[in-house]
Coordinates of C-alpha atoms and ligand atoms in Angstrom, one line a residue:
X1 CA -6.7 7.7 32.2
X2 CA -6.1 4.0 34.1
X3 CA -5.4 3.9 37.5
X4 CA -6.3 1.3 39.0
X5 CA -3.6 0.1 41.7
X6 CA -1.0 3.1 42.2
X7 CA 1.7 0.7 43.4
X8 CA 1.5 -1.2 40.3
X9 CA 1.7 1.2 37.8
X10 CA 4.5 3.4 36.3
X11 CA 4.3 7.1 35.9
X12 CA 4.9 6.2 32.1
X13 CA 2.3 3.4 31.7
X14 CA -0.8 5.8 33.2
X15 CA -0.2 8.8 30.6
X16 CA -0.5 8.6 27.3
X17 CA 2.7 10.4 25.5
X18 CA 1.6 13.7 24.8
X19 CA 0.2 14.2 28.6
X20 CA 3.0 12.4 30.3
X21 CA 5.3 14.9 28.5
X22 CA 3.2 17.9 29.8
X23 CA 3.5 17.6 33.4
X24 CA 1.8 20.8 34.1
X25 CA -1.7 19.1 32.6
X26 CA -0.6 15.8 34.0
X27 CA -0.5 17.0 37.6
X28 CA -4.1 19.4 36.8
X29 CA -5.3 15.6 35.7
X30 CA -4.1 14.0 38.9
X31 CA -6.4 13.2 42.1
X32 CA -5.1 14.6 45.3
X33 CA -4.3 11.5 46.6
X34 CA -2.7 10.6 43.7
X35 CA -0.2 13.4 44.2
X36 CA 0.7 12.0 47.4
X37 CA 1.8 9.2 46.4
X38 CA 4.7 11.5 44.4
X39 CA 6.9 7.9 44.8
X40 CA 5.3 6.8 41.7
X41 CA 7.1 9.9 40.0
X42 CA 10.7 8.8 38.7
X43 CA 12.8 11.0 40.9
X44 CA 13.6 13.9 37.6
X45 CA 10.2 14.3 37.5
X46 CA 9.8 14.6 41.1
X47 CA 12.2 17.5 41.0
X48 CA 10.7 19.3 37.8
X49 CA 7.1 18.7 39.0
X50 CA 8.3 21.1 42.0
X51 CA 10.5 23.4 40.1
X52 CA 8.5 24.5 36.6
X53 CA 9.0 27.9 35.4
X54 CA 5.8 30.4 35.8
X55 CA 7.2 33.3 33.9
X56 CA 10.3 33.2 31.7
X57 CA 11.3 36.8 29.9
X58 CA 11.3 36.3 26.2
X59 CA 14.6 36.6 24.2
X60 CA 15.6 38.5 21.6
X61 CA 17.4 35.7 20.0
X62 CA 14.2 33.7 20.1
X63 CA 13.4 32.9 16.1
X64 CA 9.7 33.2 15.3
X65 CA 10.4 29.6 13.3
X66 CA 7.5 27.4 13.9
X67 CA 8.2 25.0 17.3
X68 CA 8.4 21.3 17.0
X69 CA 6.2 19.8 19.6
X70 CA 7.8 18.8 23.4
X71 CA 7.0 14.7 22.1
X72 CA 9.0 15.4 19.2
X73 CA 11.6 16.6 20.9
X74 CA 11.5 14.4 23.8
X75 CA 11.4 11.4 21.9
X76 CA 14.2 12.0 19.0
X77 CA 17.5 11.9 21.2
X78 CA 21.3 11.4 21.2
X79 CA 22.3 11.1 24.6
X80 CA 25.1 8.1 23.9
X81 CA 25.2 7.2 27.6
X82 CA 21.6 6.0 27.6
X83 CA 21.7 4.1 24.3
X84 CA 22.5 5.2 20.7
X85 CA 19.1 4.6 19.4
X86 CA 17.1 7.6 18.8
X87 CA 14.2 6.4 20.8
X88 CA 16.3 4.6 23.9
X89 CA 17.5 7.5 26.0
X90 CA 13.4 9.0 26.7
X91 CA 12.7 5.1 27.5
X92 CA 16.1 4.4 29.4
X93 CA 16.7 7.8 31.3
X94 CA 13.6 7.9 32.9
X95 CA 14.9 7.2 36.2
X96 CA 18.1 9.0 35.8
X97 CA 18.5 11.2 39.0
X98 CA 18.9 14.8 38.7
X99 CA 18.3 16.1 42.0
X100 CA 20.5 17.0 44.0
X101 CA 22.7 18.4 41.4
X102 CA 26.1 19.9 41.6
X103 CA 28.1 22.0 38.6
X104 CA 31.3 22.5 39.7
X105 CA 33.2 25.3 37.8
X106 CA 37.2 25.1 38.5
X107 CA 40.1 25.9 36.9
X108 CA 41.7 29.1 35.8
X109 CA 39.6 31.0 37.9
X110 CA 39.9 33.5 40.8
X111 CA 37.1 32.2 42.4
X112 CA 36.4 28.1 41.9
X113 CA 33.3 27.0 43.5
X114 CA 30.5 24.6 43.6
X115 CA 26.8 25.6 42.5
X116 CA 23.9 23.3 43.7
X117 CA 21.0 23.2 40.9
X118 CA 19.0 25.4 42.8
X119 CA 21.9 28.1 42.8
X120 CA 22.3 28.3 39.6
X121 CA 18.6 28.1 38.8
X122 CA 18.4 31.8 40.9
X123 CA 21.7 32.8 39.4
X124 CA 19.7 35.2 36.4
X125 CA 16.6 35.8 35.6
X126 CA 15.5 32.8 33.4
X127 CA 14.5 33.6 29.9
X128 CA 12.4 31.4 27.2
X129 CA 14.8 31.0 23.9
X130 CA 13.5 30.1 20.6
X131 CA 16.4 28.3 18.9
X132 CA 17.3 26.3 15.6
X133 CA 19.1 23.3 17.0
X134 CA 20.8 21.2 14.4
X135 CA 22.4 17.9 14.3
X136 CA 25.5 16.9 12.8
X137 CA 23.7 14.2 11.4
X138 CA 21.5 16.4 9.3
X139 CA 18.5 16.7 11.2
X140 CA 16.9 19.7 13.4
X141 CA 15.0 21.5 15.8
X142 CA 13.2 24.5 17.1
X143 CA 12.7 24.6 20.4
X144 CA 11.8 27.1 23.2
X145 CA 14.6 26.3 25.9
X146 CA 14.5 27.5 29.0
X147 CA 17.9 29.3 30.3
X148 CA 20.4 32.1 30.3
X149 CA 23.7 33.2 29.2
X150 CA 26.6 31.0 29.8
X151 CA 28.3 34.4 30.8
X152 CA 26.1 35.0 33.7
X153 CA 27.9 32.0 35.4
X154 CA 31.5 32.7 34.4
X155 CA 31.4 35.8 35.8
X156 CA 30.4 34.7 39.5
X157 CA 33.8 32.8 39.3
X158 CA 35.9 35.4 37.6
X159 CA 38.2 33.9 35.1
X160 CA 42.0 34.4 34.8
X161 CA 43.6 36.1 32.2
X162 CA 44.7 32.8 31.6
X163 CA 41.8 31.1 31.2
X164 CA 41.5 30.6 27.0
X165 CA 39.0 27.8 26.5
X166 CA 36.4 25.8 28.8
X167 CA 35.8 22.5 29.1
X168 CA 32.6 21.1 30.2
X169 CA 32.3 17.2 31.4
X170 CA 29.0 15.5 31.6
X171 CA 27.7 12.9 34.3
X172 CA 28.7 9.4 34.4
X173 CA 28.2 6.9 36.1
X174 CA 28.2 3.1 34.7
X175 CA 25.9 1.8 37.6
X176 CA 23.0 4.0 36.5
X177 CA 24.0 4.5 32.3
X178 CA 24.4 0.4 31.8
X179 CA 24.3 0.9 27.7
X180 CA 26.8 3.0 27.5
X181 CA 29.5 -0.2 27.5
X182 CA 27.8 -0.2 24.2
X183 CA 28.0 2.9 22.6
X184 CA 31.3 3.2 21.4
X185 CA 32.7 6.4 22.5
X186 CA 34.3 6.9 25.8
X187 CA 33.1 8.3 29.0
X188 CA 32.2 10.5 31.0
X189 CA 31.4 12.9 28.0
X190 CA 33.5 16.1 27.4
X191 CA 33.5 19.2 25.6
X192 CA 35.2 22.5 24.7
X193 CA 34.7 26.1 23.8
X194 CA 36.9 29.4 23.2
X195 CA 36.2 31.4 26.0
X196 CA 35.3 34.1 23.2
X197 CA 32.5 31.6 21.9
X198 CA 31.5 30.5 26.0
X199 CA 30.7 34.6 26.6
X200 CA 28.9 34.7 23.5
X201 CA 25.4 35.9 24.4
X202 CA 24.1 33.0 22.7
X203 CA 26.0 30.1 24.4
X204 CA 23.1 29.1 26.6
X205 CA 23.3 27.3 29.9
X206 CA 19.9 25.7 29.7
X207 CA 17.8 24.0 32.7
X208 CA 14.5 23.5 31.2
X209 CA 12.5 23.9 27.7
X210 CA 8.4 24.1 27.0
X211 CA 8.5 26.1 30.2
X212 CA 9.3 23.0 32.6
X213 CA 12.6 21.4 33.7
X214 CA 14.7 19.3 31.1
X215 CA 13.5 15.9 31.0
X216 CA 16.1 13.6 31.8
X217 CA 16.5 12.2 28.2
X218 CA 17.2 15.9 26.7
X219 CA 20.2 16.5 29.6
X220 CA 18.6 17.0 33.3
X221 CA 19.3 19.1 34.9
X222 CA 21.5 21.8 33.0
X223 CA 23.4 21.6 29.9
X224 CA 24.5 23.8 26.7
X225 CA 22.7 25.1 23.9
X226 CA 25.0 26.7 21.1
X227 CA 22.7 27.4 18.4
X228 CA 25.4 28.4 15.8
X229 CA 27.3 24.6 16.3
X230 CA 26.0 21.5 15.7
X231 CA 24.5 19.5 17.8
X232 CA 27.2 17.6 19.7
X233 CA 28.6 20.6 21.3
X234 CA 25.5 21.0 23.4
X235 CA 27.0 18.9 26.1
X236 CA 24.0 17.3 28.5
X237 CA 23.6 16.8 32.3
X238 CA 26.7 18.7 33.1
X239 CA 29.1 17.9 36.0
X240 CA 31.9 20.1 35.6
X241 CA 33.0 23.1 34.1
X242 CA 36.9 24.2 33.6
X243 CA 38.9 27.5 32.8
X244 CA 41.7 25.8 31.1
X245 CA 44.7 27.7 28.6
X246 CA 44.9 24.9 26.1
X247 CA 42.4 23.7 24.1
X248 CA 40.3 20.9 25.6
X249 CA 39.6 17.6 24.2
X250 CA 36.1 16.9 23.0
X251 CA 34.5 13.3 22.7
X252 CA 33.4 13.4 19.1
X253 CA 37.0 14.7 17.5
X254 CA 38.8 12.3 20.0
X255 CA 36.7 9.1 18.7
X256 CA 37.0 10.7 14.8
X257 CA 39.3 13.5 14.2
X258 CA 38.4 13.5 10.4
X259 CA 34.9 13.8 10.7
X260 CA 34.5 16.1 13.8
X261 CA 36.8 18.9 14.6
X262 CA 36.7 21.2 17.5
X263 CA 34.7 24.2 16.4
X264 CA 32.1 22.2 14.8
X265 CA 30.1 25.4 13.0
X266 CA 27.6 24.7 11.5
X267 CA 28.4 25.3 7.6
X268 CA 26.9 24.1 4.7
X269 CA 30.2 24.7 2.8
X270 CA 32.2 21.9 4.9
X271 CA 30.5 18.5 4.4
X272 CA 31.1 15.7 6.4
X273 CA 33.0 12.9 4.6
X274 CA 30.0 10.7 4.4
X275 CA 26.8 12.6 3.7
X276 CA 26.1 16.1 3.0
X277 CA 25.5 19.4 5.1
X278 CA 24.5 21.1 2.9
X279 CA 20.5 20.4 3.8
X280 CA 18.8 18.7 6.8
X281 CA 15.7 17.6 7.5
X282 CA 13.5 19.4 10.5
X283 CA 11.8 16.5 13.1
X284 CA 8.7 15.9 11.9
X285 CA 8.8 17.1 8.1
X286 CA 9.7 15.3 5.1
X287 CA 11.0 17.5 2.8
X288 CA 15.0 18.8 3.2
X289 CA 15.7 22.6 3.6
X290 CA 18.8 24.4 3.2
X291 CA 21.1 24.6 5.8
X292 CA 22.3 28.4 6.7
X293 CA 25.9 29.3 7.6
X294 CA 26.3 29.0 11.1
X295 CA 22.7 27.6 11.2
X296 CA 21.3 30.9 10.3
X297 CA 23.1 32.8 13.6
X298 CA 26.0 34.4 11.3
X299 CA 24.7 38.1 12.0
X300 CA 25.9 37.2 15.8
X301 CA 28.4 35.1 15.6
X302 CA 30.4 35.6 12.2
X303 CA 32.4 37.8 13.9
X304 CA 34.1 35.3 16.5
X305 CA 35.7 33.6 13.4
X306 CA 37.3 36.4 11.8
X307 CA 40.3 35.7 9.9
X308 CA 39.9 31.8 10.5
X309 CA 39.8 29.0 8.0
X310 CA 36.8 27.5 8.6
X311 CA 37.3 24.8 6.1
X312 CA 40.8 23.6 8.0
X313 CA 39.0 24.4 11.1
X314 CA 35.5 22.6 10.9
Ligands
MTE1 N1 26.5 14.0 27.5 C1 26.1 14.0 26.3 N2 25.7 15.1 25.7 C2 25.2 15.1 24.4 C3 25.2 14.0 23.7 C4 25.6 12.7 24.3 O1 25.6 11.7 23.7 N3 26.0 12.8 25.6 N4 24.8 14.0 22.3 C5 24.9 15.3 21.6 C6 24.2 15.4 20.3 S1 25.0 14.5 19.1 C7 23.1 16.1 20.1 S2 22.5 16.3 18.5 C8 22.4 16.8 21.2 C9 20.9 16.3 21.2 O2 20.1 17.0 22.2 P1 18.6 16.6 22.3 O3 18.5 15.2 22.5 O4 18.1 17.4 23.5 O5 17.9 17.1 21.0 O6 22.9 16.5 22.5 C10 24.4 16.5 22.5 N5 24.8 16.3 23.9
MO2 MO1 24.1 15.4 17.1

């Protein structure tokens, strides 16, 4: 490792990849006085070099699926408001602040209210999730998130009997996301569940994955996970949460009814009008597997769709 003049360098430029993803061995690496000088740190890391997760309860929903490694992962993103290249939002998120953090979760509810990050970190017992992440564009993940149930945090603020769907709305702000004039979809990002499909044990409300905090590029400091959907359901670096009775807009069907609808399953049967679904490619592998029904979560979630169309209602 280089470091010659601390105040010269970025925490990037020190660290090769790998190690600069890992910020467990990174900070074992680091001289004490080195540590001190936590400035260097963009201020995500600064947060998640304080907040990493010693011991996370394994899931039952975890798939035994091989992992793709964190600089995969890390470095293979969509995260529109920091660029629409795959490799822009790990480079242009970097100093992206997530900390302090507030979720605000409003609406049809008999108890609105305000959680800081660190509330809702101590809301439930954190638990490590193996999931099958796919893409709408055809490629996928396995990754060990770090999270719990959406459900855990719905119930703190009691929902209506009113309350039908939830809409989430991600952080935005021009100042700090400057390519996102250029990305072609509105702002700030939004998306929607049935509340059926929000309570689901696997809707995920996910703070961290390889056993640390998110990095900022993969939706610091809390987002979604929805295993069965594809990908751009899993809204990132969420603001606001709403109990709402009609169904909410989302980003992607708002920009492109035809090719994005609301539910979004993942279903091999339902292609989208310019390329197939019926196979994807897993990050770092060449050849193309099948894609499963409801990305291989049907046993759990089948169910929610009873009765439904899913060919009218993609
Ligand atoms: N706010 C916001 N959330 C977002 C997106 C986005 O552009 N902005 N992209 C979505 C898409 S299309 C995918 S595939 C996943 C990617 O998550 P990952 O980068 O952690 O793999 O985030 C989703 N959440
Ligand atoms: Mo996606």
């Amino acid at each position: 490792m280089l470091i010659k003049k601390p105040g010269d360098i970025r925490y990037s430029e020190v660290t090769p990849k790998a190690v600069y993803f890992d910020r467990r061995k990174f900070l074992a690496a680091l001289p004490a006085a080195f540590l001190a000088g936590r400035e260097l740190l963009s201020p995500s890391a600064r947060a998640g070099a304080a907040g990493k997760f010693p011991t996370l309860a394994k899931s039952p929903f975890s798939t035994t699926e091989k992992e793709n490694s964190l600089t995969d992962v890390a470095h293979y993103n969509n995260f529109y408001e920091f660029g629409t290249a795959k490799d822009e939002p790990f480079q242009l998120a970097r100093n992206f602040k997530t900390y302090p953090w507030t979720v605000s979760v409003e609406g049809e509810v008999a108890k609105p209210r305000k959680f800081s990050i660190d509330e809702i970190l101590k809301l439930a017992p954190l638990e490590e999730r193996i999931y099958r992440h796919r893409c709408v564009e055809a490629w996928s993940i396995v990754v060990p998130w770090a999270g719990y149930s959406l459900s855990a945090l719905l119930a703190q603020v009691q929902p209506t009997p009113k309350a039908r769907f939830v809409a989430f709305q991600s952080y935005y702000n021009p100042s700090e996301m400057p390519a996102a004039q250029h990305a072609g979809i509105e702002f700030p990002y939004v998306e929607g569940l049935r509340l059926d499909e929000a309570m689901h044990p696997l809707a995920l409300l996910c703070v961290g994955m390889y056993g640390d905090a998110l990095p900022p590029q993969d939706g610091a400091p809390v987002r979604m996970i929805l295993p069965w959907k594809y990908g751009f359901k899993s809204i990132k670096s969420i603001v606001k949460i709403r109990l709402v009775e009609k169904m909410p807009p989302n980003t992607w069907n708002t920009m492109q009814p035809m090719e994005y609808g609301f539910y979004s399953n993942v279903n091999p049967n339902v292609d989208h009008p310019r390329w197939t679904q019926s196979s994807e490619r897993r990050l770092g592998e060449l050849r193309r597997r099948p894609t499963l029904m409801f990305n291989g979560y049907a046993d759990q979630v089948a169910s929610l769709y009873t009765g439904m169309d899913l060919k009218k209602n993609f």
